[in-house]
């Protein structure tokens, strides 16, 4: 069985979130989705999610492609791999070339897992939605 994982904040859930989850599930037999907790998001985005963690988890859990949801409190993917032993990890290709993700790819390879970049949905993002909400 090929166990795969993807991560996200999934704040202001939109089509791009759905697309990455759907694509990830198509590439594996069992999909785990990590939802980043509020403190973690604030630590690297310098802003808190608008939608509370428990609601974001509930939304992701309701998607038919998702087999398991975990709350993630660390950017260290090795720690998560040690707990759930996934074969592949998926992230949007907008992160390609990012030093942290390049290092994560090397680390995953050393563990026998693989980092795969999936096409990013360019027309929408939570940041874009936040900006639109500020206009009202």
CSV table of C-alpha atoms in Angstrom, one decimal:
chain,number,residue,atom,x,y,z
A,1,UNK,CA,0.0,0.0,0.0
A,2,UNK,CA,1.3,3.4,-1.0
A,3,UNK,CA,0.8,5.9,1.9
A,4,UNK,CA,1.0,9.5,0.8
A,5,UNK,CA,0.7,12.8,2.7
A,6,UNK,CA,0.1,16.5,1.9
A,7,UNK,CA,0.0,19.5,4.2
A,8,UNK,CA,-1.6,22.8,4.5
A,9,UNK,CA,-3.2,25.5,6.5
A,10,UNK,CA,-6.4,25.1,4.5
A,11,UNK,CA,-7.6,28.5,5.8
A,12,UNK,CA,-10.5,29.9,3.7
A,13,UNK,CA,-10.8,26.6,1.9
A,14,UNK,CA,-10.8,27.0,-1.9
A,15,UNK,CA,-10.4,25.1,-5.2
A,16,UNK,CA,-6.6,25.1,-5.0
A,17,UNK,CA,-6.8,23.2,-1.6
A,18,UNK,CA,-9.3,20.8,-3.2
A,19,UNK,CA,-7.1,20.2,-6.2
A,20,UNK,CA,-4.0,19.4,-4.3
A,21,UNK,CA,-5.9,16.9,-2.1
A,22,UNK,CA,-7.6,15.3,-5.1
A,23,UNK,CA,-4.3,15.0,-7.0
A,24,UNK,CA,-2.5,13.6,-4.0
A,25,UNK,CA,-5.1,10.9,-3.5
A,26,UNK,CA,-4.9,9.9,-7.2
A,27,UNK,CA,-1.2,9.1,-6.6
A,28,UNK,CA,-1.5,6.9,-3.6
A,29,UNK,CA,-3.6,4.2,-1.9
A,30,UNK,CA,-4.0,6.0,1.4
A,31,UNK,CA,-4.0,9.8,1.9
A,32,UNK,CA,-3.1,11.5,5.1
A,33,UNK,CA,-3.6,15.3,5.2
A,34,UNK,CA,-1.7,17.4,7.7
A,35,UNK,CA,-3.5,20.5,8.9
A,36,UNK,CA,-1.1,23.0,10.4
A,37,UNK,CA,-2.1,24.3,13.8
A,38,UNK,CA,-2.5,28.0,14.5
A,39,UNK,CA,0.7,28.5,16.3
A,40,UNK,CA,2.7,26.8,13.6
A,41,UNK,CA,1.1,28.9,10.9
A,42,UNK,CA,1.8,32.1,12.8
A,43,UNK,CA,5.4,31.1,13.2
A,44,UNK,CA,6.1,31.0,9.5
A,45,UNK,CA,3.4,33.2,8.0
A,46,UNK,CA,3.3,35.8,10.7
A,47,UNK,CA,-0.5,35.7,10.8
A,48,UNK,CA,-3.1,33.5,12.4
A,49,UNK,CA,-5.6,31.6,10.3
A,50,UNK,CA,-9.1,33.1,10.1
A,51,UNK,CA,-10.9,29.8,10.3
A,52,UNK,CA,-10.3,28.0,13.6
A,53,UNK,CA,-8.2,24.8,13.6
A,54,UNK,CA,-11.1,22.5,14.6
A,55,UNK,CA,-13.2,23.8,11.7
A,56,UNK,CA,-10.4,23.4,9.2
A,57,UNK,CA,-9.8,19.8,10.3
A,58,UNK,CA,-13.5,19.1,10.0
A,59,UNK,CA,-13.7,20.5,6.5
A,60,UNK,CA,-10.6,18.5,5.3
A,61,UNK,CA,-11.9,15.3,7.0
A,62,UNK,CA,-15.2,15.6,5.1
A,63,UNK,CA,-13.5,15.4,1.7
A,64,UNK,CA,-14.0,12.0,0.1
A,65,UNK,CA,-10.4,11.6,-1.0
A,66,UNK,CA,-9.0,11.9,2.6
A,67,UNK,CA,-8.4,8.8,4.6
A,68,UNK,CA,-6.8,10.4,7.7
A,69,UNK,CA,-6.3,13.9,9.0
A,70,UNK,CA,-3.5,14.8,11.5
A,71,UNK,CA,-2.8,18.2,13.1
A,72,UNK,CA,0.7,19.2,12.5
A,73,UNK,CA,2.7,21.3,15.0
A,74,UNK,CA,6.1,21.2,13.3
A,75,UNK,CA,7.7,22.0,10.0
A,76,UNK,CA,10.0,19.1,10.5
A,77,UNK,CA,8.6,16.5,8.1
A,78,UNK,CA,11.0,13.8,9.4
A,79,UNK,CA,9.2,13.9,12.8
A,80,UNK,CA,5.9,13.3,11.0
A,81,UNK,CA,7.4,10.6,8.8
A,82,UNK,CA,8.6,8.8,12.0
A,83,UNK,CA,5.0,8.7,13.2
A,84,UNK,CA,3.1,7.8,10.0
A,85,UNK,CA,5.7,6.3,7.7
A,86,UNK,CA,4.5,7.8,4.4
A,87,UNK,CA,6.0,6.9,1.0
A,88,UNK,CA,5.5,10.2,-0.7
A,89,UNK,CA,4.9,13.8,0.4
A,90,UNK,CA,3.1,16.3,-1.9
A,91,UNK,CA,3.3,20.0,-1.9
A,92,UNK,CA,2.4,22.7,-4.5
A,93,UNK,CA,5.0,23.5,-7.1
A,94,UNK,CA,4.9,27.2,-6.0
A,95,UNK,CA,7.3,25.9,-3.3
A,96,UNK,CA,9.8,24.5,-5.8
A,97,UNK,CA,13.2,26.1,-5.3
A,98,UNK,CA,12.4,27.1,-1.7
A,99,UNK,CA,15.4,26.2,0.4
A,100,UNK,CA,13.4,24.6,3.2
A,101,UNK,CA,11.5,22.3,0.8
A,102,UNK,CA,14.7,21.4,-1.1
A,103,UNK,CA,16.2,20.3,2.1
A,104,UNK,CA,13.1,18.4,3.0
A,105,UNK,CA,13.3,16.6,-0.3
A,106,UNK,CA,16.9,15.4,0.5
A,107,UNK,CA,15.8,14.4,4.0
A,108,UNK,CA,12.9,12.4,2.7
A,109,UNK,CA,15.1,10.7,0.2
A,110,UNK,CA,17.4,9.6,3.0
A,111,UNK,CA,14.4,8.0,4.7
A,112,UNK,CA,13.2,6.2,1.6
A,113,UNK,CA,10.4,8.6,0.9
A,114,UNK,CA,9.9,11.0,-1.9
A,115,UNK,CA,9.0,14.7,-2.2
A,116,UNK,CA,6.7,15.4,-5.2
A,117,UNK,CA,5.7,18.9,-6.3
A,118,UNK,CA,2.1,19.0,-7.7
A,119,UNK,CA,0.7,21.8,-9.9
A,120,UNK,CA,-0.4,24.8,-8.0
A,121,UNK,CA,-3.7,26.4,-8.8
A,122,UNK,CA,-2.7,29.9,-9.7
A,123,UNK,CA,-6.1,31.6,-9.9
A,124,UNK,CA,-6.8,31.5,-6.1
A,125,UNK,CA,-5.2,31.4,-2.7
A,126,UNK,CA,-6.2,32.2,0.9
A,127,UNK,CA,-4.0,35.3,0.7
A,128,UNK,CA,-5.9,36.5,-2.3
A,129,UNK,CA,-9.2,35.8,-0.5
A,130,UNK,CA,-8.0,37.7,2.6
A,131,UNK,CA,-7.1,40.7,0.4
A,132,UNK,CA,-10.6,40.7,-1.2
A,133,UNK,CA,-12.2,40.5,2.2
A,134,UNK,CA,-10.3,43.6,3.3
A,135,UNK,CA,-12.0,45.5,0.5
A,136,UNK,CA,-15.4,45.2,2.2
